Tab-separated table of C-alpha atoms in Angstrom:
chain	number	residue	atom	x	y	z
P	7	UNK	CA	204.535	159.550	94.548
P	8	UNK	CA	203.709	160.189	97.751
P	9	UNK	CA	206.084	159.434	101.031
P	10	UNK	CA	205.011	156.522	103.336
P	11	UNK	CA	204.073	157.676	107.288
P	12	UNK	CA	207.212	155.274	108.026
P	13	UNK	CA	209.592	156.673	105.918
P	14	UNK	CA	208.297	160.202	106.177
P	15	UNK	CA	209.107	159.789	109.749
P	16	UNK	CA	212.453	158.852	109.411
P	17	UNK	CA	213.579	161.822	107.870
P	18	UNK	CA	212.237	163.891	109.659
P	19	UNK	CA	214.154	162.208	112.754
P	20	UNK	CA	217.704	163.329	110.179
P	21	UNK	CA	216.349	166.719	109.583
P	22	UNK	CA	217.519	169.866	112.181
P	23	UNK	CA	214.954	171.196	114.252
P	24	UNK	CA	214.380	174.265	111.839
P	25	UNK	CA	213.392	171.865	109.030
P	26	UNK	CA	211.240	169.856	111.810
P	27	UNK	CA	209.473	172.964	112.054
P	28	UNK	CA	209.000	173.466	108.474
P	29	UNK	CA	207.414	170.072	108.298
P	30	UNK	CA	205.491	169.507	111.370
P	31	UNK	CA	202.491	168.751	109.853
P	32	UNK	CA	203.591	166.350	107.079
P	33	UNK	CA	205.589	164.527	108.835
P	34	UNK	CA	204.878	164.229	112.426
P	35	UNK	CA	200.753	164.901	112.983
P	36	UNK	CA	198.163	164.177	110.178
P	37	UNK	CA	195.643	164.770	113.567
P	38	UNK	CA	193.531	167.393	115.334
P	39	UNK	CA	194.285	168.374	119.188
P	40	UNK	CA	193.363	170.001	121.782
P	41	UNK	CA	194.070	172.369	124.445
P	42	UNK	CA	192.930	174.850	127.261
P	43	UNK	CA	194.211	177.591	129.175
P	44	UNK	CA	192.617	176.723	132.133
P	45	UNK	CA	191.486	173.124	133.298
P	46	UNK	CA	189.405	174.279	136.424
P	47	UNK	CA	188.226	177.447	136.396
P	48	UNK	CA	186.828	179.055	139.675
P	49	UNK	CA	183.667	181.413	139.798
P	50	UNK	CA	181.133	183.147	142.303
P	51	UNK	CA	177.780	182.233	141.495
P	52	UNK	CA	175.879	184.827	139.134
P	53	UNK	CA	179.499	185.724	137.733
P	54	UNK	CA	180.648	184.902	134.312
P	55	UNK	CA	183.167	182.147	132.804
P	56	UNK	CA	185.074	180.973	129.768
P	57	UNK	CA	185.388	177.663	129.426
P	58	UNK	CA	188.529	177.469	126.840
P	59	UNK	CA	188.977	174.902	124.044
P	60	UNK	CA	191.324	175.302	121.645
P	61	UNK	CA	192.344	173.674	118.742
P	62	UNK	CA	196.240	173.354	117.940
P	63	UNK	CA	196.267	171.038	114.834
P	64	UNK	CA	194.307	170.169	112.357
P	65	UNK	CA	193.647	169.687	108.469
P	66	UNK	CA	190.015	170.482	108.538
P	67	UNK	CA	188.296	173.710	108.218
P	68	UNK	CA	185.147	173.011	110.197
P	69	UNK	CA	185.310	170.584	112.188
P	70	UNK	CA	182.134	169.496	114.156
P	71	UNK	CA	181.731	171.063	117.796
P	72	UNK	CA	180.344	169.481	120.922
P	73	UNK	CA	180.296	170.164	124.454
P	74	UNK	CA	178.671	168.082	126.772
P	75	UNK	CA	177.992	168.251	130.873
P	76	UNK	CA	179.083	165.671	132.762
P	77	UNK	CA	177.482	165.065	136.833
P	78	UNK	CA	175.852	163.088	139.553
P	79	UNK	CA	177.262	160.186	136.776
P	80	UNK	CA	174.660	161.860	133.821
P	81	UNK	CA	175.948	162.909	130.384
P	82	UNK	CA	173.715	166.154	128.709
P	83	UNK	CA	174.252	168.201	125.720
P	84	UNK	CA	175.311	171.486	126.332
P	85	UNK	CA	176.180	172.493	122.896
P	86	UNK	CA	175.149	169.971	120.100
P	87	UNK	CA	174.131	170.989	115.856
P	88	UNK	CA	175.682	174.140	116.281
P	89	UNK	CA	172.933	174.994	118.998
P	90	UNK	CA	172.942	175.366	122.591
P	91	UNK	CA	170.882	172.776	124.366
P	92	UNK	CA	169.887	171.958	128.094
P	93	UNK	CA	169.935	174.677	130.901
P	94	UNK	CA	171.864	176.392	129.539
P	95	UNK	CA	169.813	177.528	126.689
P	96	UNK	CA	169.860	181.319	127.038
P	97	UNK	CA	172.746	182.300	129.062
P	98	UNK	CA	175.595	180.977	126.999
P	99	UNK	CA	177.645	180.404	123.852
P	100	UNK	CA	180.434	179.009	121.749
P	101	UNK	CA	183.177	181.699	120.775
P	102	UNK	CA	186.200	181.535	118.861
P	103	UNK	CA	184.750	178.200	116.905
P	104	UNK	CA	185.231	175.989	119.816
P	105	UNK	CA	185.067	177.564	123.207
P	106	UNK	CA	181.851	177.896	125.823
P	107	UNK	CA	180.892	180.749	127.482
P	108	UNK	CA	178.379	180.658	130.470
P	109	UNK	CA	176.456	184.069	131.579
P	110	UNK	CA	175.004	184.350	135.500
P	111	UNK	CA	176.088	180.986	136.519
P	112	UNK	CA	174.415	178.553	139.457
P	113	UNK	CA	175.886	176.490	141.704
P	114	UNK	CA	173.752	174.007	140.044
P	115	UNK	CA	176.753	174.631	136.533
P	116	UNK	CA	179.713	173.284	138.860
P	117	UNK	CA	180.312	169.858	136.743
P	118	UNK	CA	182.651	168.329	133.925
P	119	UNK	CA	182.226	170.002	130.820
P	120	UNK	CA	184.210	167.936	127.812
P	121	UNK	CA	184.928	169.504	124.152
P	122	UNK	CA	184.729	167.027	121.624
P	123	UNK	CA	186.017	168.018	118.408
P	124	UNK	CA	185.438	165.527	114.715
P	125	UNK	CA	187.934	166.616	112.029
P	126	UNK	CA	186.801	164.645	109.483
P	127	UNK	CA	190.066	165.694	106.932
P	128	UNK	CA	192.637	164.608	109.464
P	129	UNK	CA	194.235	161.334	110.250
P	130	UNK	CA	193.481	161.022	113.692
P	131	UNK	CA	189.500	162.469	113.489
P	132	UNK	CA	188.598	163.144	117.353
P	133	UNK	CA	190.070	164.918	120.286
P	134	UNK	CA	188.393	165.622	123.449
P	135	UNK	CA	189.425	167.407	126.506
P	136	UNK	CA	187.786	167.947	130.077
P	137	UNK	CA	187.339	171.129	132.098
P	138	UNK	CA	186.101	170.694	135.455
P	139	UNK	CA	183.798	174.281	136.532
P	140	UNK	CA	183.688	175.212	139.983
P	141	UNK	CA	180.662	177.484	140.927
P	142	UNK	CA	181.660	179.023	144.757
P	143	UNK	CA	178.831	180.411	146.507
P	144	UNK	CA	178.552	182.772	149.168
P	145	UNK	CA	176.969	182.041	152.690
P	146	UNK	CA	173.708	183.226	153.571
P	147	UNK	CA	172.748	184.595	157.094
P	148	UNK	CA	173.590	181.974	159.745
P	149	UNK	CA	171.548	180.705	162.625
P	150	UNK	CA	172.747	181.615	165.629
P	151	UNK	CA	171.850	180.395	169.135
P	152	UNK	CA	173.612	182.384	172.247
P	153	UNK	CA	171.959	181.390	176.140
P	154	UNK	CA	170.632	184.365	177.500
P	155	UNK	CA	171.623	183.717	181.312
P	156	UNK	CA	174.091	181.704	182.177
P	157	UNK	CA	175.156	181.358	186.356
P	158	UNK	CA	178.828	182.102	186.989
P	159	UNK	CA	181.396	178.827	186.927
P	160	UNK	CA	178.769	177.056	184.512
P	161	UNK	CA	179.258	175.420	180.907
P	162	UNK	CA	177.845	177.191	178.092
P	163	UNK	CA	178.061	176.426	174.555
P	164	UNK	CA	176.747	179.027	171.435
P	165	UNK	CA	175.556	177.580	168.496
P	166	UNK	CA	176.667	179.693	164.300
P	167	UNK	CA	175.715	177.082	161.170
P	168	UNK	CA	175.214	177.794	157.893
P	169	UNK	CA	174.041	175.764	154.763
P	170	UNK	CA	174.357	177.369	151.790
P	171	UNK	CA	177.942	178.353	151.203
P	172	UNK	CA	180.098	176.738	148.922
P	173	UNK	CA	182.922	175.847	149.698
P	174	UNK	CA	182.006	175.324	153.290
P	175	UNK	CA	182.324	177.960	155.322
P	176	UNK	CA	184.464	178.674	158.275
P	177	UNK	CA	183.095	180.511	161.682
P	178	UNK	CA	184.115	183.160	163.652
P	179	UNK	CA	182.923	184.752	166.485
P	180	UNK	CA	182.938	187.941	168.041
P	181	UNK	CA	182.002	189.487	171.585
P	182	UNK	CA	181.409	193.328	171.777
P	183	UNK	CA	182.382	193.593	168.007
P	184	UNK	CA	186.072	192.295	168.856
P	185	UNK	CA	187.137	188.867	167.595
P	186	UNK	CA	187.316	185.400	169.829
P	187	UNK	CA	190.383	183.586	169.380
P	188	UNK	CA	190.101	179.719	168.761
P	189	UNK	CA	191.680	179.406	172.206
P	190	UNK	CA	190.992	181.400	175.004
P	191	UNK	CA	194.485	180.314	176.333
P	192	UNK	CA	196.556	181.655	173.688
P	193	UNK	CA	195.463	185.660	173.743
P	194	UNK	CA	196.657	187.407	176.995
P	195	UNK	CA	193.309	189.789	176.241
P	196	UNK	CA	191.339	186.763	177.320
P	197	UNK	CA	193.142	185.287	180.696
P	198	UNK	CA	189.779	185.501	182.782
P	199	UNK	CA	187.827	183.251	180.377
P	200	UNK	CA	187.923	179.869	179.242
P	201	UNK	CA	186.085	178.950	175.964
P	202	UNK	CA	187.061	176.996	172.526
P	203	UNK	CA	186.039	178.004	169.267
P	204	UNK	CA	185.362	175.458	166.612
P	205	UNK	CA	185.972	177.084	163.378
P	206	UNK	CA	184.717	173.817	161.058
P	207	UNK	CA	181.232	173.194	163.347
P	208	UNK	CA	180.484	177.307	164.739
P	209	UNK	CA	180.513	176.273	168.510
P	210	UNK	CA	181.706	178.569	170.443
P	211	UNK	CA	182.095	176.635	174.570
P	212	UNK	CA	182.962	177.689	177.782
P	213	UNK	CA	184.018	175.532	180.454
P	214	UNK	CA	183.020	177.929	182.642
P	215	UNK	CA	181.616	181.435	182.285
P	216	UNK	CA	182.849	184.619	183.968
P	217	UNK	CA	181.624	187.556	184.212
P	218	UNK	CA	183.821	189.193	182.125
P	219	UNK	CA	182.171	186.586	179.691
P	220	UNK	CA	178.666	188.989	179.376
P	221	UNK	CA	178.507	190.729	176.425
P	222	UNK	CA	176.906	190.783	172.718
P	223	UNK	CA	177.710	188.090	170.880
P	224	UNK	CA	177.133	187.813	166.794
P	225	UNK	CA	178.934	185.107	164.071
P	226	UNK	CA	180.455	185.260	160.408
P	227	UNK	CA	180.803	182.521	158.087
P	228	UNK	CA	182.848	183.421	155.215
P	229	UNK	CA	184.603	181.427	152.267
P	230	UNK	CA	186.049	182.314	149.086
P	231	UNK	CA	183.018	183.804	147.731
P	232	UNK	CA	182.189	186.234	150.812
P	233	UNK	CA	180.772	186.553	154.149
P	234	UNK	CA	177.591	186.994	156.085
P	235	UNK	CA	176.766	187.633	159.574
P	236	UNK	CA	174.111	186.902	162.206
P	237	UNK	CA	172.240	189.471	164.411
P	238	UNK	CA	174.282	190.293	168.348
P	239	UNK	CA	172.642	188.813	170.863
P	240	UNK	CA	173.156	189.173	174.406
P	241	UNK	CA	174.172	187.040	176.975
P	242	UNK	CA	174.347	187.949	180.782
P	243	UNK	CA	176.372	185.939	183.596
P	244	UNK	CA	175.274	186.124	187.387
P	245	UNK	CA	176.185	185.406	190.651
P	246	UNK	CA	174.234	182.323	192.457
P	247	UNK	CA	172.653	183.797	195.393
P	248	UNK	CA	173.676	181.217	197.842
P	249	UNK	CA	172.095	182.507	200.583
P	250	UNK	CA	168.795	183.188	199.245
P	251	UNK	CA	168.737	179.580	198.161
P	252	UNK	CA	169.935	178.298	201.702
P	253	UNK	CA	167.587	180.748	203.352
P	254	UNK	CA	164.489	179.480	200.698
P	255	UNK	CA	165.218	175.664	201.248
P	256	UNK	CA	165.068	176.449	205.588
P	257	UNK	CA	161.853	178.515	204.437
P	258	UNK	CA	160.321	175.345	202.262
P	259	UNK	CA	161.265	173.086	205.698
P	260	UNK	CA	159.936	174.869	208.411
P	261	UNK	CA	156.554	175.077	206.380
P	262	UNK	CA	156.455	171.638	206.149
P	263	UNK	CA	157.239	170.908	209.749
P	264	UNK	CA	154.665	173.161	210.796
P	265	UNK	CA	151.541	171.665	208.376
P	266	UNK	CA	153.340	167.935	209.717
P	267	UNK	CA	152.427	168.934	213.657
P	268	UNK	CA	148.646	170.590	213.213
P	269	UNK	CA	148.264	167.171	211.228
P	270	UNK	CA	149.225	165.056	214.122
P	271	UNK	CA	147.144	167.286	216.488
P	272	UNK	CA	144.091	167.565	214.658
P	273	UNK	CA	144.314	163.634	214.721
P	274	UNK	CA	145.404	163.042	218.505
P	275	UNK	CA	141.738	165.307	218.916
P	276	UNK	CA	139.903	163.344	217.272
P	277	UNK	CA	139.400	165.775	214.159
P	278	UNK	CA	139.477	163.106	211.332
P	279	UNK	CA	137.327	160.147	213.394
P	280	UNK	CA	133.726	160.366	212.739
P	281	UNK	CA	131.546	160.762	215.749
P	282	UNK	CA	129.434	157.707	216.379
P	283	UNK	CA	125.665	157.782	217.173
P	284	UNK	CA	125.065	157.771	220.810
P	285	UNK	CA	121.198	157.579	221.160
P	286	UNK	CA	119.239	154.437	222.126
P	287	UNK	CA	116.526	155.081	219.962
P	288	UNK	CA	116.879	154.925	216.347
P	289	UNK	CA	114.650	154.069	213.595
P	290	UNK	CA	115.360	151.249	211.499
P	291	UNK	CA	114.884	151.352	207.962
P	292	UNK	CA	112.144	148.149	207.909
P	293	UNK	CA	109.945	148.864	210.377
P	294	UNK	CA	106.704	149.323	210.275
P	295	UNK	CA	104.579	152.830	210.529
P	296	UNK	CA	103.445	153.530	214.206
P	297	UNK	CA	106.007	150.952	215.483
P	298	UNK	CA	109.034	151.868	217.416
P	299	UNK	CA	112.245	149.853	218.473
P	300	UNK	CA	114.322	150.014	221.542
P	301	UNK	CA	118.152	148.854	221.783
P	302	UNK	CA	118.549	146.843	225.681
P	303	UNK	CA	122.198	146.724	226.990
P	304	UNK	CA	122.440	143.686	225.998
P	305	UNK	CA	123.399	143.401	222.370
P	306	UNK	CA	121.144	141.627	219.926
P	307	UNK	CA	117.936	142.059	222.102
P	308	UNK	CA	115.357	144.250	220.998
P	309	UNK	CA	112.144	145.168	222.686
P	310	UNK	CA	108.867	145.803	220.569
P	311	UNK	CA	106.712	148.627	221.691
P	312	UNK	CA	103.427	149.571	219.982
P	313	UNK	CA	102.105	152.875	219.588
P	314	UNK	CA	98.583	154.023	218.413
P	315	UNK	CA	98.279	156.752	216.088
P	316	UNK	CA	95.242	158.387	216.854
């Protein structure tokens, strides 16, 4: 007659541990379970990865296999009816009964992936466990934006970003193919500059330039998965020519000085007043043919003369 779970258990609780081990199964777990040798695996895209289930107990000899994908909230089949399903179809498998195996992954395959396992022969039927897949990816090129010309004692501020990478990448920048500290403060090399480098955002700013500051300048984001550059480019500093600019600015005002007086003594001449009509005799518009009016002194009186046309 068979043991009840109660009783069973109390004995084994009297028995030494060698027994215990003797009669693990019978008398402690009538259930299937689960584990993994790694929880969160890491990998570059278009690498390889095992995602590990394994099971540690259980009274059945095939137990039913599913793994499913869990993101953006969405649950998918990845491995359902003994078949792969989903995006995945193609470039992966189950080995050693229960674990997943994913060829030339995508950072589109970082997600929860859970193993479900149904043991229909033991007590406790299902166990599941949850492996959480991080894809890194490496940076692309970065944009890079460096001023050209910048005038001595002036601000200037160079631009590195990059959108790709994953995990996000961190910035660096470099002048003449030697490296920028964050802090132009804290390397002696640097005492005749004054810039900040933002290793989170890729600005590189200078309070204000030197001209020690000319040079090539080029950026590299990097993260786990690698690094990528963006083409030198140069940028000059100059001197302000404060004396050309003084010298243009008199230049500008004695121009218009000089256009100012021939304007006022074109008009004290008379150039811009229009010269009125000095003659007695004009013709009026209404008159008649042959007929010919002359203007007296005094104003408003008008004397008619005929004339024959012969």
């Amino acid at each position: 007659m068979a043991l009840s779970r109660r009783l069973r258990l109390r004995l084994c609780a009297r028995l030494p541990d060698f027994f215990l081990l003797l009669l693990f199964r019978g008398c402690l777990i009538e259930a299937v379970n689960l584990k993994s040798s790694n929880r969160n695996p890491v990998v570059h895209e278009f690498e390889s990865v095992e995602l590990s289930c394994i099971i540690t107990d259980s009274q059945t000899n095939e137990p039913r296999i599913e793994w499913k994908k869990i993101q953006d909230g969405q649950t998918t089949y990845v491995y359902f009816d003994n078949k792969i399903q989903g995006d995945l179809l193609g470039r992966s498998d189950v080995f050693g009964k229960t674990s997943l195996r994913i060829w030339n992954v995508t950072r589109k395959d970082s997600a929860m992936y859970r193993c479900e396992v149904v043991a229909l022969n033991d007590r406790k039927e299902i166990d599941e466990i949850t492996i959480e897949l991080i894809v890194q990816v490496k940076p692309v090129t970065p944009v890079c934006r460096v001023p050209k010309a910048v005038p001595v004692g002036k601000m200037a501020t160079l631009l590195c970003q990059e959108s790709e990478g994953y995990p996000r990448p961190h910035y660096s920048w470099y002048r003449n193919d030697v490296p920028l500290p964050t802090d132009s403060r804290a390397n002696p090399r640097f005492h005749n500059s004054s810039f900040l480098v933002n290793s989170e955002t890729g600005m590189l700013v200078f309070n204000a330039v030197h001209k020690d500051d000319s040079g090539q300048y080029y950026c590299i984001a990097s993260n786990d998965a690698g690094a990528s550059r963006c083409e030198g480019q140069d940028m000059e500093v100059y001197d302000l020519n404060i004396a050309g600019i003084i010298g243009g600015v008199l230049v500008v005002l004695i121009v218009l000085v000089l256009i100012t007086m021939a304007i006022c003594c074109a008009y004290r001449r008379g150039c811009f007043i229009n010269n009125k009509q000095d003659g007695e005799s004009y013709k009026s518009p209404g008159k008649h043919e042959g007929v010919n009016y002359i203007r007296t002194n005094e104003e408003g009186d008008f004397r008619h003369k005929s004339s024959f046309v012969i």
